[in-house]
Tab-separated table of C-alpha atoms in Angstrom:
chain	number	residue	atom	x	y	z
A	1	MET	CA	0.268	0.059	-0.219
A	2	ASN	CA	1.300	3.080	-0.694
A	3	LYS	CA	2.149	5.730	1.636
A	4	LYS	CA	-0.105	8.146	1.386
A	5	HIS	CA	-3.115	5.582	1.254
A	6	ILE	CA	-3.099	5.263	4.639
A	7	VAL	CA	-6.153	5.526	6.800
A	8	LEU	CA	-6.965	8.739	7.920
A	9	ALA	CA	-10.325	7.942	9.356
A	10	ALA	CA	-12.247	9.974	11.174
A	11	LEU	CA	-9.023	12.474	12.181
A	12	LEU	CA	-11.960	14.293	10.504
A	13	SER	CA	-14.101	13.360	13.451
A	14	VAL	CA	-13.057	15.233	16.573
A	15	THR	CA	-15.764	17.051	17.208
A	16	SER	CA	-17.239	16.713	20.100
A	17	VAL	CA	-18.007	18.521	22.773
A	18	VAL	CA	-18.718	17.879	27.139
A	19	VAL	CA	-21.954	19.322	27.799
A	20	SER	CA	-24.522	18.192	31.118
A	21	ALA	CA	-27.834	17.694	29.871
A	22	LYS	CA	-27.829	13.926	28.474
A	23	THR	CA	-30.317	12.733	26.201
A	24	ASP	CA	-31.171	9.482	23.634
A	25	THR	CA	-32.873	11.158	21.485
A	26	ALA	CA	-30.561	12.249	18.380
A	27	LYS	CA	-31.518	16.175	17.139
A	28	LEU	CA	-31.138	16.760	13.402
A	29	SER	CA	-29.141	20.336	13.704
A	30	LEU	CA	-28.325	20.692	10.406
A	31	HIS	CA	-29.501	19.281	6.785
A	32	ARG	CA	-28.235	21.300	3.910
A	33	ASN	CA	-26.686	20.804	0.123
A	34	ASP	CA	-27.797	16.663	0.878
A	35	ILE	CA	-25.742	16.733	3.751
A	36	LYS	CA	-27.567	16.159	7.401
A	37	VAL	CA	-25.808	16.643	10.747
A	38	TRP	CA	-27.444	14.896	13.704
A	39	THR	CA	-25.968	15.819	17.810
A	40	TYR	CA	-27.234	13.718	20.891
A	41	GLN	CA	-25.855	11.980	24.080
A	42	THR	CA	-26.177	9.289	25.776
A	43	GLU	CA	-27.283	8.186	29.349
A	44	ASN	CA	-23.829	6.081	29.885
A	45	ASN	CA	-21.990	9.094	27.973
A	46	PRO	CA	-21.915	12.470	28.842
A	47	VAL	CA	-19.643	13.499	25.842
A	48	PHE	CA	-22.095	15.432	22.682
A	49	GLN	CA	-22.449	12.797	20.182
A	50	TYR	CA	-22.852	13.307	16.540
A	51	LYS	CA	-23.272	11.414	13.308
A	52	ALA	CA	-23.376	12.457	9.737
A	53	GLU	CA	-23.867	11.352	6.061
A	54	THR	CA	-24.759	12.274	2.465
A	55	THR	CA	-24.364	10.814	-1.020
A	56	PHE	CA	-21.295	11.451	-3.399
A	57	ASP	CA	-21.868	10.734	-7.448
A	58	VAL	CA	-19.162	8.766	-7.756
A	59	PRO	CA	-17.861	4.970	-7.005
A	60	LEU	CA	-17.815	3.611	-3.599
A	61	GLU	CA	-13.735	3.297	-3.771
A	62	ARG	CA	-12.952	6.847	-4.886
A	63	ALA	CA	-14.749	7.913	-1.973
A	64	VAL	CA	-12.434	5.468	0.020
A	65	ALA	CA	-9.790	6.443	-1.357
A	66	VAL	CA	-9.974	10.014	-0.227
A	67	VAL	CA	-10.078	9.610	3.280
A	68	LEU	CA	-7.374	7.164	2.881
A	69	ASP	CA	-5.034	9.270	1.340
A	70	VAL	CA	-3.585	10.681	4.447
A	71	GLU	CA	-1.141	13.538	2.716
A	72	ARG	CA	-3.871	15.674	0.983
A	73	ALA	CA	-6.223	15.875	4.574
A	74	PRO	CA	-5.647	19.520	5.664
A	75	LYS	CA	-6.703	20.416	2.206
A	76	TRP	CA	-10.613	19.274	3.219
A	77	VAL	CA	-10.859	18.448	6.580
A	78	PRO	CA	-11.262	21.149	8.645
A	79	TYR	CA	-8.690	21.958	11.360
A	80	VAL	CA	-6.417	19.609	10.877
A	81	GLY	CA	-2.886	20.376	10.834
A	82	LYS	CA	-1.335	17.419	10.595
A	83	ALA	CA	-1.280	13.617	10.715
A	84	GLN	CA	1.479	11.382	10.741
A	85	LEU	CA	1.203	7.158	10.506
A	86	LEU	CA	2.859	5.487	13.354
A	87	SER	CA	2.913	1.744	12.502
A	88	ARG	CA	0.278	-0.568	10.221
A	89	ASP	CA	-0.367	-3.849	9.633
A	90	GLU	CA	-1.636	-4.621	6.076
A	91	LYS	CA	-3.130	-7.959	6.841
A	92	LYS	CA	-5.500	-7.262	9.669
A	93	GLY	CA	-6.124	-3.353	8.401
A	94	GLU	CA	-5.152	-2.006	11.409
A	95	PHE	CA	-2.928	1.013	12.487
A	96	ILE	CA	-1.907	3.961	14.776
A	97	LEU	CA	-1.959	7.360	13.538
A	98	TYR	CA	-0.975	10.824	15.101
A	99	MET	CA	-3.082	13.671	14.681
A	100	VAL	CA	-2.425	17.768	15.786
A	101	LEU	CA	-6.032	19.373	15.242
A	102	ASP	CA	-4.767	23.269	14.824
A	103	PHE	CA	-7.567	25.212	16.690
A	104	PRO	CA	-7.811	29.222	16.199
A	105	PHE	CA	-6.332	31.509	18.452
A	106	PRO	CA	-6.483	31.561	21.286
A	107	LEU	CA	-7.107	28.241	22.595
A	108	LYS	CA	-4.706	25.769	22.708
A	109	ASP	CA	-3.922	22.758	19.852
A	110	ARG	CA	-5.097	19.742	20.665
A	111	ASP	CA	-3.461	16.219	19.175
A	112	VAL	CA	-4.082	12.567	19.459
A	113	VAL	CA	-2.989	9.143	19.081
A	114	ILE	CA	-5.411	6.732	17.144
A	115	LYS	CA	-5.945	2.846	16.783
A	116	GLY	CA	-8.056	2.084	13.569
A	117	LYS	CA	-9.447	-0.565	11.977
A	118	MET	CA	-10.869	-0.728	8.518
A	119	SER	CA	-12.925	-3.539	6.771
A	120	LYS	CA	-15.337	-4.970	4.440
A	121	ASN	CA	-18.717	-6.023	5.387
A	122	ALA	CA	-20.610	-8.826	4.035
A	123	ASP	CA	-22.809	-6.324	2.449
A	124	GLY	CA	-20.319	-4.336	0.636
A	125	SER	CA	-19.925	-1.637	2.470
A	126	ILE	CA	-16.662	-0.382	3.993
A	127	SER	CA	-15.945	0.515	7.902
A	128	ILE	CA	-13.345	2.167	9.285
A	129	LYS	CA	-13.542	2.365	12.988
A	130	ASN	CA	-11.208	4.653	15.422
A	131	GLN	CA	-10.473	5.924	18.506
A	132	ALA	CA	-7.496	6.741	20.729
A	133	ILE	CA	-4.666	4.937	23.185
A	134	LYS	CA	-2.302	5.831	25.405
A	135	TYR	CA	1.038	5.250	23.427
A	136	ASP	CA	4.697	6.422	23.423
A	137	TYR	CA	4.214	9.322	21.945
A	138	PRO	CA	5.994	12.358	23.278
A	139	GLU	CA	3.342	14.979	24.427
A	140	GLN	CA	4.214	18.210	22.644
A	141	PRO	CA	4.350	21.778	24.746
A	142	ASP	CA	1.389	23.961	24.520
A	143	ILE	CA	-0.613	20.964	23.165
A	144	ILE	CA	-3.817	19.059	25.090
A	145	ARG	CA	-3.612	15.677	24.070
A	146	LEU	CA	-6.845	13.810	23.523
A	147	SER	CA	-7.629	10.674	25.498
A	148	ARG	CA	-11.131	10.343	24.765
A	149	TYR	CA	-12.085	10.188	21.330
A	150	GLU	CA	-14.083	7.458	18.845
A	151	GLY	CA	-14.647	8.085	15.259
A	152	ASP	CA	-16.470	5.552	12.441
A	153	TRP	CA	-16.740	5.618	8.804
A	154	THR	CA	-18.866	3.808	6.543
A	155	PHE	CA	-18.852	3.517	2.735
A	156	GLN	CA	-22.545	2.067	1.339
A	157	LYS	CA	-23.013	2.035	-2.675
A	158	VAL	CA	-26.078	3.022	-3.347
A	159	ALA	CA	-26.371	2.671	-7.178
A	160	GLU	CA	-23.382	1.904	-9.909
A	161	ASN	CA	-22.129	5.678	-9.345
A	162	ARG	CA	-23.493	6.626	-6.214
A	163	VAL	CA	-22.197	5.898	-2.626
A	164	LYS	CA	-23.217	6.861	0.375
A	165	VAL	CA	-20.810	8.776	3.115
A	166	SER	CA	-21.865	7.883	7.008
A	167	THR	CA	-19.533	9.313	9.648
A	168	SER	CA	-19.769	9.775	13.630
A	169	GLY	CA	-18.695	9.316	16.788
A	170	TYR	CA	-17.408	11.837	19.671
A	171	ALA	CA	-14.595	13.445	21.176
A	172	ASP	CA	-13.794	15.021	25.181
A	173	PRO	CA	-11.962	17.919	23.847
A	174	ALA	CA	-10.185	18.550	27.214
A	175	GLY	CA	-9.617	21.900	28.908
A	176	ALA	CA	-11.736	25.053	28.824
A	177	ILE	CA	-13.118	26.247	25.381
A	178	PRO	CA	-16.227	28.500	24.910
A	179	LEU	CA	-19.722	27.678	24.499
A	180	SER	CA	-19.409	29.976	20.990
A	181	PHE	CA	-17.381	28.010	19.759
A	182	VAL	CA	-18.960	24.296	21.009
A	183	ASN	CA	-21.387	24.669	19.464
A	184	MET	CA	-19.897	25.748	16.084
A	185	PHE	CA	-17.908	22.690	16.050
A	186	VAL	CA	-20.246	19.832	16.896
A	187	GLN	CA	-22.278	20.976	14.029
A	188	GLN	CA	-20.225	22.922	11.387
A	189	GLN	CA	-17.197	20.661	11.128
A	190	PRO	CA	-18.909	17.436	9.631
A	191	TYR	CA	-20.739	20.243	7.312
A	192	GLN	CA	-17.573	21.100	5.902
A	193	MET	CA	-15.890	18.269	5.776
A	194	LEU	CA	-17.989	16.501	4.046
A	195	MET	CA	-18.871	19.382	1.839
A	196	LYS	CA	-15.204	19.801	0.688
A	197	MET	CA	-15.258	16.425	0.404
A	198	LYS	CA	-17.947	16.331	-2.507
A	199	LYS	CA	-14.996	18.912	-4.659
A	200	GLU	CA	-12.239	16.419	-3.545
A	201	VAL	CA	-13.615	12.686	-4.758
A	202	HIS	CA	-13.270	14.200	-8.524
A	203	HIS	CA	-10.060	14.874	-7.671
A	204	PRO	CA	-7.834	13.212	-10.823
A	205	LEU	CA	-6.064	11.455	-8.393
A	206	TYR	CA	-8.900	9.348	-7.379
A	207	LYS	CA	-9.769	8.209	-10.899
A	208	GLN	CA	-8.607	5.012	-11.171
A	209	PRO	CA	-8.370	4.469	-6.834
A	210	LYS	CA	-6.335	1.633	-5.445
A	211	LEU	CA	-7.592	0.209	-2.383
A	212	PRO	CA	-5.376	-2.155	-0.224
A	213	ASP	CA	-6.430	-5.518	-0.577
A	214	LEU	CA	-8.997	-6.275	2.104
A	215	LEU	CA	-11.186	-3.742	1.228
A	216	LYS	CA	-10.984	-5.009	-2.309
């Protein structure tokens, strides 16, 4: 597998925040340009969670290839400043990735070490599941290390050249973050990401996508 085709996975999805209220009801927070974003909480998790979905008029493989292309991630994933592969097992479809989130001043940047796994399901859909892990990677001055994060991607073929893309998850951003930024981040980041991805999937780089063997 080419180095640039590394699972970025839900790097793309560190968009949730700690709040006090708890509910099991998902709220459709945003529906625009064929993109839906829901926010919700569960009784067992105090962290605000989200789900976002849309469809692209490209083959499933092309959409997956975009998410796996770590080198271009900062071009279309809001707040991703750096993504670095630490290890991978191509046969198992597992990887460990380090990511830096570049937040606007005066907020401190965040970083996280993520373990992920990609798989092809019986129905032909492709999944990428991720979670933060403790890892022997040096913490950086003035960057807050995230310890609670989970994020998933699912790609489902709905027609010959049409794919449904869903992403969901949560993260405890740690530290003090203004409520105005929190509200914007949890709803707008998934929306902005999928809007930019709609353009990215048509980039010539992905005209003939090459996926890892276990996803074929």
